[in-house]
Coordinates of C-alpha atoms and ligand atoms in Angstrom, one line a residue:
X1 CA 53.0 -41.2 59.6
X2 CA 53.5 -39.8 63.1
X3 CA 55.0 -36.5 62.3
X4 CA 52.5 -33.7 61.9
X5 CA 53.2 -30.1 61.0
X6 CA 50.8 -27.1 61.3
X7 CA 51.3 -24.1 59.1
X8 CA 49.5 -21.3 60.9
X9 CA 49.7 -17.9 59.2
X10 CA 48.0 -15.0 61.0
X11 CA 47.8 -11.4 59.9
X12 CA 50.8 -10.5 61.9
X13 CA 53.0 -13.6 61.9
X14 CA 53.2 -17.1 60.6
X15 CA 54.7 -20.3 62.0
X16 CA 55.4 -23.9 61.1
X17 CA 55.0 -26.0 64.2
X18 CA 55.8 -29.7 64.7
X19 CA 53.3 -31.6 66.9
X20 CA 54.4 -34.8 68.7
X21 CA 51.9 -37.0 70.6
X22 CA 53.6 -39.2 73.2
X23 CA 52.0 -41.0 76.1
X24 CA 48.9 -38.8 76.0
X25 CA 50.8 -35.6 75.9
X26 CA 51.1 -33.3 72.9
X27 CA 54.2 -31.2 72.5
X28 CA 55.0 -28.4 70.0
X29 CA 58.3 -27.6 68.5
X30 CA 58.4 -24.3 66.4
X31 CA 60.3 -25.1 63.2
X32 CA 60.0 -21.7 61.6
X33 CA 58.5 -18.4 62.4
X34 CA 58.2 -15.4 60.1
X35 CA 56.5 -12.0 60.0
X36 CA 53.5 -11.3 57.9
X37 CA 51.7 -8.1 57.0
X38 CA 50.2 -6.3 54.1
X39 CA 51.8 -3.5 52.1
X40 CA 50.2 -0.4 50.7
X41 CA 51.0 0.3 47.0
X42 CA 49.3 3.0 44.9
X43 CA 46.6 3.3 47.5
X44 CA 45.8 -0.5 47.6
X45 CA 46.7 -3.0 50.3
X46 CA 48.1 -6.4 49.2
X47 CA 49.5 -9.5 50.9
X48 CA 52.7 -11.0 49.6
X49 CA 51.4 -14.5 48.9
X50 CA 54.5 -15.7 47.1
X51 CA 56.6 -14.7 50.2
X52 CA 54.2 -16.7 52.4
X53 CA 54.5 -19.7 50.1
X54 CA 58.3 -19.4 50.1
X55 CA 58.2 -19.3 53.9
X56 CA 56.3 -22.6 54.0
X57 CA 59.1 -24.1 51.7
X58 CA 61.8 -22.7 54.1
X59 CA 60.0 -24.2 57.0
X60 CA 59.7 -27.6 55.3
X61 CA 63.3 -27.5 54.4
X62 CA 64.2 -26.9 58.0
X63 CA 61.9 -29.8 59.0
X64 CA 63.9 -32.1 56.6
X65 CA 67.1 -30.8 58.1
X66 CA 65.8 -31.9 61.5
X67 CA 65.5 -35.4 60.1
X68 CA 61.8 -35.4 59.3
X69 CA 61.6 -37.4 56.1
X70 CA 57.8 -37.7 56.0
X71 CA 54.9 -35.9 57.7
X72 CA 51.4 -34.7 57.3
X73 CA 50.8 -31.0 56.9
X74 CA 47.8 -28.7 57.6
X75 CA 47.4 -25.0 56.6
X76 CA 45.4 -22.3 58.3
X77 CA 45.4 -18.5 57.7
X78 CA 43.2 -15.4 58.3
X79 CA 39.8 -15.3 56.6
X80 CA 38.0 -13.6 53.7
X81 CA 40.8 -12.8 51.3
X82 CA 41.0 -14.6 48.0
X83 CA 43.2 -15.5 45.0
X84 CA 42.0 -15.4 41.3
X85 CA 43.4 -18.1 39.0
X86 CA 43.2 -18.3 35.2
X87 CA 42.4 -21.4 33.3
X88 CA 46.1 -22.4 33.4
X89 CA 46.0 -22.2 37.2
X90 CA 48.2 -19.1 37.4
X91 CA 47.4 -16.3 39.8
X92 CA 45.7 -13.4 37.8
X93 CA 46.3 -10.6 40.3
X94 CA 47.9 -9.5 43.5
X95 CA 46.0 -10.6 46.6
X96 CA 44.0 -7.8 48.2
X97 CA 44.3 -7.4 52.0
X98 CA 40.9 -7.1 53.7
X99 CA 41.9 -3.7 55.2
X100 CA 42.1 -2.2 51.7
X101 CA 39.8 0.8 51.6
X102 CA 38.2 -0.3 48.3
X103 CA 35.3 -1.7 50.3
X104 CA 34.5 1.5 52.0
X105 CA 30.8 2.2 51.4
X106 CA 30.3 -1.0 49.5
X107 CA 28.3 -2.8 52.3
X108 CA 25.8 0.1 52.3
X109 CA 25.6 0.1 48.5
X110 CA 24.9 -3.6 48.5
X111 CA 22.3 -3.2 51.3
X112 CA 20.4 -0.9 49.1
X113 CA 20.0 -3.7 46.5
X114 CA 20.2 -6.8 48.7
X115 CA 18.2 -6.6 51.9
X116 CA 20.7 -7.4 54.7
X117 CA 18.1 -9.5 56.6
X118 CA 17.8 -11.7 53.5
X119 CA 21.5 -12.1 53.3
X120 CA 21.7 -12.8 57.0
X121 CA 18.9 -15.3 56.9
X122 CA 20.8 -17.2 54.1
X123 CA 24.3 -17.0 55.5
X124 CA 24.1 -16.0 59.2
X125 CA 27.4 -14.0 58.7
X126 CA 28.0 -10.8 60.5
X127 CA 28.2 -7.6 58.5
X128 CA 31.9 -6.7 58.1
X129 CA 32.9 -4.2 55.5
X130 CA 35.6 -6.6 54.3
X131 CA 33.6 -9.8 53.8
X132 CA 34.5 -11.5 50.6
X133 CA 31.0 -10.7 49.3
X134 CA 31.8 -7.0 49.4
X135 CA 35.4 -7.4 48.2
X136 CA 34.2 -9.2 45.1
X137 CA 31.5 -6.6 44.6
X138 CA 34.2 -4.0 44.6
X139 CA 36.5 -6.1 42.3
X140 CA 36.9 -5.2 38.6
X141 CA 34.0 -7.2 37.0
X142 CA 36.0 -8.0 33.8
X143 CA 38.8 -9.4 35.9
X144 CA 36.4 -11.5 37.9
X145 CA 34.8 -12.9 34.7
X146 CA 38.2 -14.1 33.6
X147 CA 38.8 -16.0 36.8
X148 CA 38.6 -19.7 36.2
X149 CA 38.9 -20.4 39.9
X150 CA 38.5 -18.3 43.1
X151 CA 40.4 -19.8 46.1
X152 CA 40.8 -18.4 49.5
X153 CA 44.3 -17.8 50.8
X154 CA 44.9 -21.2 52.5
X155 CA 43.1 -23.0 49.6
X156 CA 45.7 -21.4 47.3
X157 CA 48.6 -22.4 49.4
X158 CA 47.4 -26.0 49.4
X159 CA 47.0 -25.7 45.6
X160 CA 50.5 -24.4 45.2
X161 CA 51.9 -27.3 47.2
X162 CA 49.7 -30.2 46.0
X163 CA 47.9 -29.1 42.9
X164 CA 44.4 -29.7 44.3
X165 CA 41.8 -26.9 44.1
X166 CA 39.3 -26.8 47.0
X167 CA 37.3 -24.3 49.1
X168 CA 37.5 -25.4 52.7
X169 CA 34.2 -24.9 54.4
X170 CA 35.2 -23.1 57.6
X171 CA 37.0 -20.4 55.7
X172 CA 34.5 -20.4 52.8
X173 CA 31.8 -19.5 55.3
X174 CA 33.6 -16.2 56.1
X175 CA 32.9 -15.1 52.5
X176 CA 29.2 -14.5 53.4
X177 CA 28.4 -16.5 50.3
X178 CA 27.6 -19.9 51.9
X179 CA 23.9 -20.8 52.4
X180 CA 23.2 -22.3 55.8
X181 CA 20.2 -24.3 54.4
X182 CA 21.8 -25.7 51.2
X183 CA 25.3 -26.1 52.6
X184 CA 26.7 -24.6 49.3
X185 CA 27.5 -21.3 47.8
X186 CA 24.2 -19.4 47.5
X187 CA 23.2 -19.2 43.8
X188 CA 21.4 -15.9 44.3
X189 CA 24.4 -14.2 45.9
X190 CA 26.7 -15.6 43.2
X191 CA 24.5 -14.3 40.4
X192 CA 24.3 -11.0 42.2
X193 CA 28.1 -10.9 41.8
X194 CA 27.9 -12.2 38.1
X195 CA 29.8 -15.3 39.2
X196 CA 29.2 -18.9 38.3
X197 CA 29.4 -21.8 40.9
X198 CA 32.1 -23.5 38.8
X199 CA 34.3 -20.5 39.4
X200 CA 34.6 -21.7 43.0
X201 CA 36.1 -25.1 43.8
X202 CA 34.5 -28.1 45.5
X203 CA 33.6 -27.4 49.2
X204 CA 35.9 -29.6 51.3
X205 CA 35.6 -30.4 55.0
X206 CA 38.5 -30.5 57.6
X207 CA 40.0 -34.0 57.8
X208 CA 40.1 -34.8 54.1
X209 CA 43.3 -35.9 52.5
X210 CA 44.4 -33.6 49.7
X211 CA 47.2 -35.8 48.3
X212 CA 50.9 -35.1 48.7
X213 CA 53.2 -32.1 48.1
X214 CA 54.2 -32.4 44.5
X215 CA 57.2 -34.5 43.7
X216 CA 58.8 -31.7 41.7
X217 CA 58.8 -29.4 44.8
X218 CA 60.1 -32.3 47.0
X219 CA 63.0 -32.8 44.7
X220 CA 63.7 -29.2 43.9
X221 CA 63.8 -28.1 47.6
X222 CA 64.7 -31.3 49.3
X223 CA 61.5 -31.5 51.3
X224 CA 60.0 -34.2 53.5
X225 CA 57.4 -36.4 51.9
X226 CA 54.3 -34.5 53.0
X227 CA 50.7 -35.7 53.0
X228 CA 48.4 -32.6 52.8
X229 CA 45.5 -32.9 55.2
X230 CA 42.7 -30.3 55.0
X231 CA 42.8 -28.4 58.3
X232 CA 40.1 -26.1 59.5
X233 CA 41.8 -23.6 57.3
X234 CA 40.2 -20.4 58.9
X235 CA 42.7 -19.8 61.7
X236 CA 39.9 -18.9 64.1
X237 CA 38.2 -22.3 63.3
X238 CA 41.5 -24.0 64.2
X239 CA 41.9 -21.9 67.3
X240 CA 38.5 -22.9 68.5
X241 CA 39.4 -26.6 68.0
X242 CA 42.4 -26.0 70.2
X243 CA 40.4 -24.6 73.2
X244 CA 40.5 -27.2 76.0
X245 CA 37.0 -28.1 77.3
X246 CA 36.0 -27.0 80.9
X247 CA 34.2 -30.0 82.3
X248 CA 31.0 -29.0 84.1
X249 CA 31.4 -25.2 83.5
X250 CA 29.9 -23.2 80.6
X251 CA 32.6 -21.4 78.8
X252 CA 33.1 -18.9 76.0
X253 CA 36.3 -18.3 74.1
X254 CA 38.3 -15.3 72.9
X255 CA 40.7 -16.1 70.2
X256 CA 43.0 -13.2 71.0
X257 CA 45.4 -12.1 68.3
X258 CA 45.2 -9.5 65.6
X259 CA 41.5 -9.8 66.1
X260 CA 39.7 -10.8 69.3
X261 CA 37.0 -13.3 68.3
X262 CA 34.6 -13.8 71.2
X263 CA 32.1 -16.6 70.9
X264 CA 30.9 -20.1 71.6
X265 CA 30.8 -23.4 69.6
X266 CA 27.2 -24.4 68.7
X267 CA 25.7 -27.4 67.0
X268 CA 23.1 -25.2 65.2
X269 CA 23.4 -21.6 64.0
X270 CA 21.6 -18.7 65.6
X271 CA 20.7 -16.4 62.7
X272 CA 17.5 -14.9 64.1
X273 CA 16.7 -11.1 64.0
X274 CA 18.2 -10.6 67.5
X275 CA 21.5 -12.1 66.5
X276 CA 21.5 -10.1 63.3
X277 CA 20.8 -6.9 65.3
X278 CA 23.7 -7.6 67.5
X279 CA 25.8 -8.5 64.4
X280 CA 26.9 -11.9 65.6
X281 CA 28.2 -14.4 63.1
X282 CA 27.8 -18.1 62.4
X283 CA 31.0 -19.0 60.8
X284 CA 31.2 -22.7 60.1
X285 CA 33.3 -24.8 62.4
X286 CA 34.9 -28.2 61.9
X287 CA 32.8 -31.4 62.3
X288 CA 29.5 -29.8 61.6
X289 CA 29.6 -27.1 64.3
X290 CA 29.1 -23.4 64.1
X291 CA 31.2 -20.6 65.6
X292 CA 28.7 -18.2 67.0
X293 CA 31.0 -15.2 67.5
X294 CA 31.8 -11.5 67.2
X295 CA 34.8 -9.8 65.7
X296 CA 36.4 -7.3 68.1
X297 CA 39.1 -5.0 66.8
X298 CA 41.7 -6.8 69.0
X299 CA 45.4 -6.5 69.4
X300 CA 45.7 -4.9 65.9
X301 CA 45.3 -1.7 68.0
X302 CA 48.5 -2.3 70.0
X303 CA 50.3 -3.8 66.9
X304 CA 49.8 -0.5 65.1
X305 CA 50.9 1.6 68.2
X306 CA 54.0 -0.6 68.5
X307 CA 54.8 -0.1 64.8
X308 CA 54.6 3.7 65.3
X309 CA 56.5 4.0 68.7
X310 CA 59.1 1.7 67.4
X311 CA 59.5 -2.1 67.7
X312 CA 62.2 -1.5 70.4
X313 CA 59.1 -1.9 72.7
X314 CA 58.2 -5.6 72.9
X315 CA 54.6 -6.4 73.5
X316 CA 55.5 -7.6 76.9
X317 CA 57.2 -4.2 77.6
X318 CA 54.1 -2.4 76.4
X319 CA 51.9 -4.5 78.7
X320 CA 54.3 -3.7 81.6
X321 CA 54.2 0.0 80.9
X322 CA 50.4 -0.2 80.6
X323 CA 50.3 -1.8 84.0
X324 CA 52.2 1.2 85.5
X325 CA 49.7 3.7 83.9
X326 CA 46.5 4.9 85.5
X327 CA 43.6 2.6 84.8
X328 CA 40.5 3.6 82.9
X329 CA 41.8 7.1 82.4
X330 CA 40.8 7.2 78.7
X331 CA 38.6 4.8 76.8
X332 CA 37.9 4.2 73.1
X333 CA 35.0 2.5 71.3
X334 CA 37.4 -0.3 69.9
X335 CA 35.0 -1.5 67.2
X336 CA 34.5 1.9 65.6
X337 CA 35.3 1.8 61.8
X338 CA 37.8 4.5 62.4
X339 CA 40.2 2.0 64.0
X340 CA 40.0 -0.6 61.1
X341 CA 42.9 1.0 59.1
X342 CA 43.7 4.5 60.1
X343 CA 46.9 6.0 58.7
X344 CA 48.2 6.7 62.2
X345 CA 46.6 4.7 65.0
X346 CA 48.2 6.8 67.8
X347 CA 46.7 10.0 66.3
X348 CA 43.3 8.2 65.8
X349 CA 43.2 7.1 69.4
X350 CA 44.3 10.5 70.7
X351 CA 41.7 12.2 68.5
X352 CA 38.9 9.9 69.7
X353 CA 39.8 10.7 73.3
X354 CA 39.9 14.4 72.7
X355 CA 36.6 14.4 70.8
X356 CA 35.0 12.6 73.8
X357 CA 36.4 15.0 76.3
X358 CA 38.8 12.5 77.9
X359 CA 42.4 12.9 78.9
X360 CA 44.5 12.4 75.7
X361 CA 47.0 9.5 76.1
X362 CA 50.6 10.8 75.8
X363 CA 53.0 8.0 76.6
X364 CA 53.3 4.4 75.1
X365 CA 52.1 3.1 78.5
X366 CA 49.0 5.4 78.5
X367 CA 48.2 4.4 74.9
X368 CA 48.6 0.7 75.7
X369 CA 46.5 1.1 78.9
X370 CA 43.7 2.9 77.0
X371 CA 43.7 0.0 74.5
X372 CA 43.7 -2.8 77.1
X373 CA 41.1 -1.1 79.3
X374 CA 38.8 -0.6 76.3
X375 CA 39.3 -4.1 75.0
X376 CA 38.4 -5.5 78.4
X377 CA 35.2 -3.4 78.5
X378 CA 34.4 -4.5 75.0
X379 CA 34.7 -8.1 76.0
X380 CA 32.4 -7.6 78.9
X381 CA 29.7 -5.9 76.7
X382 CA 29.8 -8.5 74.0
X383 CA 29.9 -11.4 76.5
X384 CA 26.6 -10.1 78.0
X385 CA 25.1 -10.0 74.5
X386 CA 26.3 -13.5 73.8
X387 CA 24.6 -14.8 77.0
X388 CA 21.3 -13.1 76.0
X389 CA 21.5 -14.4 72.4
X390 CA 22.3 -18.0 73.4
X391 CA 20.3 -18.1 76.6
X392 CA 23.3 -19.6 78.3
X393 CA 25.3 -18.0 81.2
X394 CA 29.0 -18.1 80.8
X395 CA 31.0 -19.0 83.9
X396 CA 34.5 -18.9 82.5
X397 CA 36.1 -17.0 79.7
X398 CA 39.0 -18.8 77.9
X399 CA 41.5 -16.6 76.2
X400 CA 43.7 -18.3 73.6
X401 CA 46.2 -17.0 71.1
X402 CA 49.0 -14.5 71.6
X403 CA 46.8 -12.3 73.8
X404 CA 46.9 -15.1 76.5
X405 CA 50.4 -13.9 77.1
X406 CA 49.1 -10.4 78.1
X407 CA 48.5 -10.9 81.8
X408 CA 47.3 -7.4 82.3
X409 CA 44.6 -7.7 79.7
X410 CA 43.5 -11.1 81.0
X411 CA 43.3 -9.7 84.5
X412 CA 41.4 -6.6 83.4
X413 CA 39.0 -8.8 81.5
X414 CA 38.4 -11.0 84.6
X415 CA 37.8 -7.8 86.7
X416 CA 35.3 -6.0 84.4
X417 CA 33.6 -9.1 83.2
X418 CA 33.3 -10.5 86.7
X419 CA 34.2 -14.0 85.9
X420 CA 37.3 -16.3 85.8
X421 CA 39.6 -16.0 82.8
X422 CA 41.6 -19.0 81.8
X423 CA 44.5 -18.0 79.6
X424 CA 46.1 -20.4 77.1
X425 CA 47.2 -22.2 75.0
X426 CA 48.9 -19.4 73.2
X427 CA 49.3 -21.6 70.1
X428 CA 45.7 -22.9 70.2
X429 CA 45.4 -22.3 66.4
X430 CA 48.4 -24.6 65.6
X431 CA 47.0 -27.1 68.1
X432 CA 43.6 -27.1 66.5
X433 CA 45.3 -27.5 63.1
X434 CA 47.3 -30.5 64.5
X435 CA 44.2 -32.0 66.1
X436 CA 42.6 -32.5 62.7
X437 CA 45.7 -34.2 61.5
X438 CA 46.0 -36.5 64.6
X439 CA 42.3 -37.5 64.1
X440 CA 42.9 -38.2 60.4
X441 CA 46.0 -40.3 61.4
X442 CA 43.9 -42.3 63.9
X443 CA 46.2 -41.3 66.7
X444 CA 43.2 -39.5 68.4
X445 CA 39.6 -40.7 68.2
X446 CA 37.9 -37.3 68.0
X447 CA 38.0 -33.6 68.9
X448 CA 36.8 -34.2 72.4
X449 CA 39.8 -36.5 73.0
X450 CA 42.1 -34.0 71.3
X451 CA 40.9 -31.1 73.5
X452 CA 41.4 -33.3 76.6
X453 CA 45.0 -34.0 75.5
X454 CA 45.6 -30.3 74.8
X455 CA 44.2 -29.4 78.2
X456 CA 46.5 -31.9 79.9
X457 CA 49.5 -30.8 77.9
X458 CA 49.3 -27.0 78.2
X459 CA 48.6 -25.5 81.6
X460 CA 46.4 -22.5 81.6
X461 CA 46.8 -19.4 83.8
X462 CA 43.8 -18.5 85.9
X463 CA 42.7 -14.9 86.6
X464 CA 40.0 -14.4 89.2
X465 CA 38.0 -11.1 89.2
X466 CA 39.1 -8.3 91.6
X467 CA 36.8 -5.5 92.7
X468 CA 36.7 -2.6 90.2
X469 CA 36.3 0.7 92.1
X470 CA 33.3 2.8 90.8
X471 CA 32.5 0.0 88.3
X472 CA 28.9 1.4 87.8
X473 CA 30.4 4.9 86.9
X474 CA 32.9 3.3 84.6
X475 CA 30.1 1.3 82.8
X476 CA 28.1 4.5 82.4
X477 CA 31.2 6.2 80.8
X478 CA 31.5 3.2 78.5
X479 CA 27.9 3.3 77.5
X480 CA 28.0 7.1 76.9
X481 CA 31.1 6.6 74.7
X482 CA 29.1 4.5 72.3
X483 CA 26.4 7.1 72.0
X484 CA 28.9 9.9 71.7
Ligands
ATP501 N1 54.5 -11.6 75.8 C1 53.5 -11.0 75.4 N2 52.9 -10.0 76.1 C2 51.9 -9.3 75.7 N3 51.2 -9.5 74.5 C3 51.7 -10.5 73.7 C4 52.9 -11.2 74.1 N4 53.1 -12.1 73.1 C5 52.2 -11.9 72.1 N5 51.3 -10.9 72.5 C6 50.2 -10.4 71.8 O1 49.8 -11.4 70.9 C7 49.5 -10.8 69.6 C8 49.8 -11.8 68.5 O2 48.9 -12.8 68.7 P1 49.0 -14.1 67.8 O3 50.3 -14.6 67.7 O4 47.9 -15.0 68.2 O5 48.5 -13.4 66.4 P2 48.9 -13.9 64.9 O6 48.6 -15.4 64.9 O7 50.2 -13.5 64.5 O8 47.8 -13.2 64.1 P3 46.3 -13.5 63.9 O9 45.6 -12.9 65.1 O10 45.9 -12.8 62.6 O11 46.2 -15.0 63.9 C9 50.5 -9.6 69.5 O12 50.0 -8.6 68.7 C10 50.6 -9.1 71.0 O13 49.7 -8.1 71.2
LIG502 C1 39.1 -10.8 58.5 C2 38.6 -11.9 59.5 O1 37.5 -11.6 60.1 C3 39.7 -12.1 60.4 O2 40.7 -12.7 59.6 C4 39.4 -13.1 61.5 O3 38.3 -13.9 61.2 C5 40.5 -13.9 61.7 O4 40.8 -14.8 60.9 C6 41.5 -13.6 62.8 O5 42.6 -14.3 62.7
MG503 MG1 46.9 -16.5 64.7

């Protein structure tokens, strides 16, 4: 089979992308793109998982209409969120979105019972209020006890298509329940949650075949014959696979989308006390690697501003307006919990600026510039921490994902971080998803070859650092903001 389709569903949008490898070049054709997002109902936040499944079917029908009669298919989505199945394999409940406020205070409550350093030594996963560990702790215990199977979102979509129940390892690691030493769900953490191992599925690695899309679906919807290949189903794990390698230069990546995930790919985890104090994570990567990274609030900030000012402003337009606004006029501590899911992001940003005695952004351009300036300074700070924790200096920063299209943010990042930024591929997640399929098909030998092909197929934009006037003063302001 030489047709390969990546299903990449992020928190803000999803897409089905056809990958074609010809004479050493990989090309992408977007077959279907759709919006995604959670809705608030009676004070809770839910994803519409049936809508997402339906969009996959729509995309596959379009692939068939394009003449694709058979293909392989890989699925990746955002992390941590889960689906409960009953013994008949039916979904028990709506799928909570990780920005739901039910986990507020839970991390602290659990920390009073389970020492965080014990959990970090076991799992190496950063403390995020919405980790599956905390979501399950907050979940109704009776309902959890009824769950015959707990699948993460992409596992569930595979199950709906092919009937096979798995927990794919890269995404399973984001639950903060996988034990680095045993390579399985940690029995102590499961019993803390009153859960049994058999309520989870077999841990499965990227590259395994998961059978075919069920014949009943193929017939009912006139779909291609699809072999399901287990992708690196955490979208960030796929994004990292899609980052071209910089020969001879040490690089770090930023997977820049709803979140900005800044990190490096390691062969061994770093879960020592220093890494814990800096709240760096060791999410599992494909092929036995680890994604040593940090979650930064990311372009969620501008997504929310755009939602409020009106979607008549494209992201490109907001970046242009930001470019016309005064630089470093107002800054926000991007990773502060207040920005995780405020009712009104514009008011939250304005309040944060007012409270810290800074000019309050008024226009969309000023708001956007405040966000991009602040993200760039966040990247600089966390990059410095990353270098200290790994003991490796970073020469080049590779920004992939939708944020690679934001030239202003890429340039600001190069300026304040003082190193070259290489931007692209925008669709690194889909490319990493396809890479696993191509390796499974034997068309590509390994991930190193896949990354070389991606680098040769998708040119990257280079941003070299420009001098930042009064940089020292600006960094002092940035520091003060975090101790405000
Ligand atoms: N032309 C553009 N100019 C500026 N910013 C852009 C442009 N195109 C996309 N973006 C930025 O990219 C973001 C979307 O990135 P991306 O498509 O990687 O996210 P996603 O895959 O939908 O979600 P997730 O991050 O959850 O995977 C938008 O929020 C926007 O800020
Ligand atoms: C909630 C997760 O940290 C988040 O989804 C991030 O890991 C991700 O998947 C970004 O797309
Ligand atoms: Mg994405």
